[in-house]
């Protein structure tokens, strides 16, 4: 069973479109995250949620809006996509220090 | 805030040799140091971690050392195998576990193990 699963795995879309990435974890963790990995492989946190409550927002543009309907799900909606949004987006979850990552969603904006 | 530097950016070794990746951190309050392995097309996977109350930790062919005074920690892989080829990331966190856990990652090391 996949512990942290996210969909879609690949997404190609045009500038200006709105898209969503969904994430679910079956580990029973209270905390979920979104990380962004750019073309140089640099990994940076975007958001963290604890029991549906936003805890960390790392100065991400307002076009990015996470939503957590329950503690097992954390979705990422992106409005008005820009070329610079092209990256791999990783969902993750944790209970304590250890963070477990999903397989990533490859977003390409053309 | 915390800053993590990682070296080298690429590392090529012969199968059976050892590989060492080094990281330094800036925030003396950091107390949790995980290492992740990322294979092509996959998400980062935790391979080993160490907390600040421990100087060394070993798990089969993988070991991590921590020098809090110098603020650096290292990953050691012995008897490398082709399947060890991947990108390795170090990370540091100074906050207690939970939603405020903000892992700061190093820039990654591409390890290539030549058969």
Coordinates of C-alpha atoms in Angstrom, one line a residue:
Chain A
X1 CA 0.0 0.0 0.0
X2 CA 1.3 3.4 -0.9
X3 CA 1.7 5.5 2.3
X4 CA 1.6 9.0 0.7
X5 CA -0.1 9.1 -2.7
X6 CA -0.6 12.0 -5.0
X7 CA -2.3 12.6 -8.3
X8 CA -1.7 13.3 -11.1
X9 CA 1.9 12.1 -11.5
X10 CA 2.3 14.2 -14.7
X11 CA 0.6 17.4 -15.6
X12 CA 1.2 19.5 -18.7
X13 CA -0.9 22.7 -19.0
X14 CA -0.9 26.1 -20.5
X15 CA 0.0 29.4 -18.9
X16 CA -3.0 31.0 -17.2
X17 CA -4.8 27.8 -16.4
X18 CA -5.8 26.6 -13.0
X19 CA -4.9 23.2 -11.8
X20 CA -5.1 21.0 -8.7
X21 CA -2.9 18.2 -7.3
X22 CA -4.4 15.9 -4.8
X23 CA -2.7 14.1 -1.9
X24 CA -3.7 11.4 0.5
X25 CA -1.8 9.6 3.3
X26 CA -2.9 6.4 5.0
X27 CA -0.3 6.5 7.8
X28 CA -2.6 8.1 10.3
X29 CA -0.2 11.1 10.6
X30 CA -1.5 14.5 11.9
X31 CA 0.8 16.6 9.8
X32 CA 1.0 17.0 6.0
X33 CA 3.2 19.2 3.8
X34 CA 3.8 20.4 0.3
X35 CA 7.4 20.7 -1.0
X36 CA 8.6 22.1 -4.3
X37 CA 11.6 20.7 -6.2
X38 CA 13.0 22.9 -8.9
X39 CA 15.0 22.0 -12.0
X40 CA 18.2 22.1 -10.0
X41 CA 16.7 19.5 -7.6
X42 CA 16.5 22.0 -4.8
X43 CA 13.8 21.0 -2.3
X44 CA 11.9 23.6 -0.4
X45 CA 8.9 23.6 1.9
X46 CA 5.8 25.4 0.8
X47 CA 3.1 24.6 3.4
X48 CA 2.5 22.5 6.4
X49 CA -0.9 21.5 7.9
X50 CA -1.7 20.0 11.3
X51 CA -5.1 18.4 11.7
X52 CA -6.5 20.6 8.8
X53 CA -5.0 23.8 10.2
X54 CA -2.4 25.8 8.3
X55 CA 0.9 26.0 10.3
X56 CA 3.6 27.0 7.8
X57 CA 3.3 29.2 4.8
X58 CA 6.7 29.9 3.3
X59 CA 5.9 33.1 1.5
X60 CA 4.3 31.2 -1.4
X61 CA 2.4 33.4 -3.9
X62 CA -1.3 33.7 -3.3
X63 CA -1.9 31.8 -6.5
X64 CA -1.1 28.7 -4.5
X65 CA -3.9 27.6 -2.2
X66 CA -3.7 24.4 -0.1
X67 CA -6.8 22.8 1.2
X68 CA -7.1 20.1 3.8
X69 CA -10.6 18.6 4.0
X70 CA -9.4 16.2 6.7
X71 CA -6.1 15.2 8.2
X72 CA -5.5 12.5 5.7
X73 CA -5.8 14.8 2.7
X74 CA -4.0 17.9 1.6
X75 CA -4.7 19.2 -1.9
X76 CA -2.9 22.0 -3.7
X77 CA -4.7 24.3 -6.1
X78 CA -2.7 26.7 -8.3
X79 CA -4.4 29.6 -10.1
X80 CA -3.1 31.5 -13.2
X81 CA -0.2 29.1 -13.8
X82 CA 3.1 30.7 -14.8
X83 CA 6.1 29.2 -16.6
X84 CA 8.1 29.5 -13.4
X85 CA 5.7 27.1 -11.6
X86 CA 7.1 24.2 -13.6
X87 CA 8.6 21.9 -11.0
X88 CA 8.0 18.7 -9.2
X89 CA 5.6 19.0 -6.2
X90 CA 5.9 16.6 -3.4
X91 CA 3.3 15.9 -0.8
X92 CA 4.6 14.6 2.6
X93 CA 3.3 13.6 6.0
X94 CA 4.8 13.2 9.4
X95 CA 4.2 12.2 13.0
X96 CA 7.1 13.7 15.0
X97 CA 10.3 14.5 13.2
X98 CA 10.3 11.9 10.4
X99 CA 8.8 13.1 7.2
X100 CA 7.6 10.6 4.5
X101 CA 7.3 11.8 0.9
X102 CA 5.0 10.9 -1.9
X103 CA 6.2 10.1 -5.4
X104 CA 5.8 13.6 -6.7
X105 CA 3.7 15.4 -9.3
X106 CA 5.6 16.7 -12.4
X107 CA 4.0 20.0 -13.5
X108 CA 5.0 21.5 -16.8
X109 CA 3.6 24.9 -17.8
X110 CA 3.9 25.7 -21.5
Chain B
X1 CA 17.2 31.0 9.4
X2 CA 18.9 27.7 8.9
X3 CA 21.2 27.2 5.9
X4 CA 22.5 23.7 4.9
X5 CA 25.4 23.3 2.6
X6 CA 26.2 19.9 1.0
X7 CA 29.3 18.6 -0.8
X8 CA 30.2 17.3 -3.2
X9 CA 27.5 17.9 -5.8
X10 CA 28.5 14.8 -7.8
X11 CA 30.4 11.8 -6.6
X12 CA 31.5 8.8 -8.7
X13 CA 32.9 5.7 -7.1
X14 CA 33.8 2.2 -8.1
X15 CA 31.5 -0.6 -6.9
X16 CA 32.8 -1.8 -3.5
X17 CA 34.4 1.5 -2.6
X18 CA 33.1 3.8 0.1
X19 CA 31.3 7.1 -0.5
X20 CA 31.2 10.0 1.9
X21 CA 28.9 13.0 1.6
X22 CA 29.3 16.0 3.9
X23 CA 26.9 18.7 5.1
X24 CA 27.3 21.8 7.3
X25 CA 24.5 23.7 9.0
X26 CA 24.3 27.2 10.3
X27 CA 21.8 27.2 13.2
X28 CA 23.2 25.8 16.4
X29 CA 19.7 25.1 17.6
X30 CA 19.2 22.4 14.9
X31 CA 18.8 19.0 16.5
X32 CA 17.5 16.6 13.9
X33 CA 19.5 15.6 10.8
X34 CA 17.9 13.1 8.3
X35 CA 19.4 11.8 5.1
X36 CA 17.2 11.1 2.1
X37 CA 17.8 9.1 -1.1
X38 CA 16.0 10.1 -4.2
X39 CA 16.0 7.7 -7.2
X40 CA 15.1 8.9 -10.7
X41 CA 11.4 9.7 -11.0
X42 CA 10.7 9.0 -7.3
X43 CA 10.2 10.9 -4.1
X44 CA 12.9 11.3 -1.4
X45 CA 13.1 8.3 0.9
X46 CA 14.5 8.5 4.4
X47 CA 17.5 6.2 4.8
X48 CA 18.9 7.2 8.1
X49 CA 18.6 10.1 10.7
X50 CA 20.5 11.3 13.7
X51 CA 19.6 13.5 16.6
X52 CA 21.9 15.9 18.4
X53 CA 22.3 13.8 21.5
X54 CA 24.1 11.1 19.4
X55 CA 27.5 11.4 17.7
X56 CA 27.2 8.4 15.3
X57 CA 24.5 6.0 14.1
X58 CA 24.9 3.0 11.8
X59 CA 22.5 0.8 9.8
X60 CA 24.2 -2.0 7.9
X61 CA 26.3 -0.3 5.1
X62 CA 25.1 3.2 6.0
X63 CA 26.4 5.4 8.8
X64 CA 26.0 9.0 9.8
X65 CA 28.3 11.1 12.1
X66 CA 27.5 14.4 13.7
X67 CA 29.9 17.0 15.1
X68 CA 27.7 19.6 16.9
X69 CA 30.7 21.8 17.8
X70 CA 31.7 22.1 14.2
X71 CA 28.1 22.0 13.0
X72 CA 28.7 19.4 10.4
X73 CA 27.4 15.9 9.7
X74 CA 28.3 13.2 7.2
X75 CA 26.9 10.2 5.4
X76 CA 29.1 7.2 4.9
X77 CA 28.2 4.3 2.6
X78 CA 30.5 1.3 2.6
X79 CA 30.8 -1.4 0.0
X80 CA 28.8 0.6 -2.5
X81 CA 26.6 -1.2 -5.0
X82 CA 25.1 0.0 -8.3
X83 CA 21.7 0.3 -6.7
X84 CA 23.1 2.9 -4.4
X85 CA 23.3 5.3 -7.4
X86 CA 20.9 8.1 -6.7
X87 CA 20.7 11.7 -5.4
X88 CA 21.3 12.0 -1.7
X89 CA 20.0 14.9 0.4
X90 CA 20.9 15.9 3.9
X91 CA 18.6 18.1 5.9
X92 CA 18.4 19.8 9.3
X93 CA 15.6 20.9 11.6
X94 CA 15.7 22.9 14.8
X95 CA 12.2 22.6 15.9
X96 CA 10.4 19.9 17.8
X97 CA 8.5 17.3 15.7
X98 CA 5.1 18.2 14.4
X99 CA 3.6 20.7 12.0
X100 CA 6.3 23.3 12.8
X101 CA 9.0 20.9 11.7
X102 CA 10.6 22.8 8.8
X103 CA 13.2 20.6 7.3
X104 CA 15.9 22.6 5.4
X105 CA 17.5 20.6 2.7
X106 CA 21.0 20.6 1.3
X107 CA 21.5 20.9 -2.5
X108 CA 21.9 17.2 -3.1
X109 CA 24.7 14.9 -4.2
X110 CA 24.4 12.8 -7.3
X111 CA 26.2 9.5 -6.5
X112 CA 27.1 7.2 -9.3
X113 CA 28.4 3.8 -8.5
X114 CA 30.3 2.3 -11.5
X115 CA 30.1 -1.5 -11.8

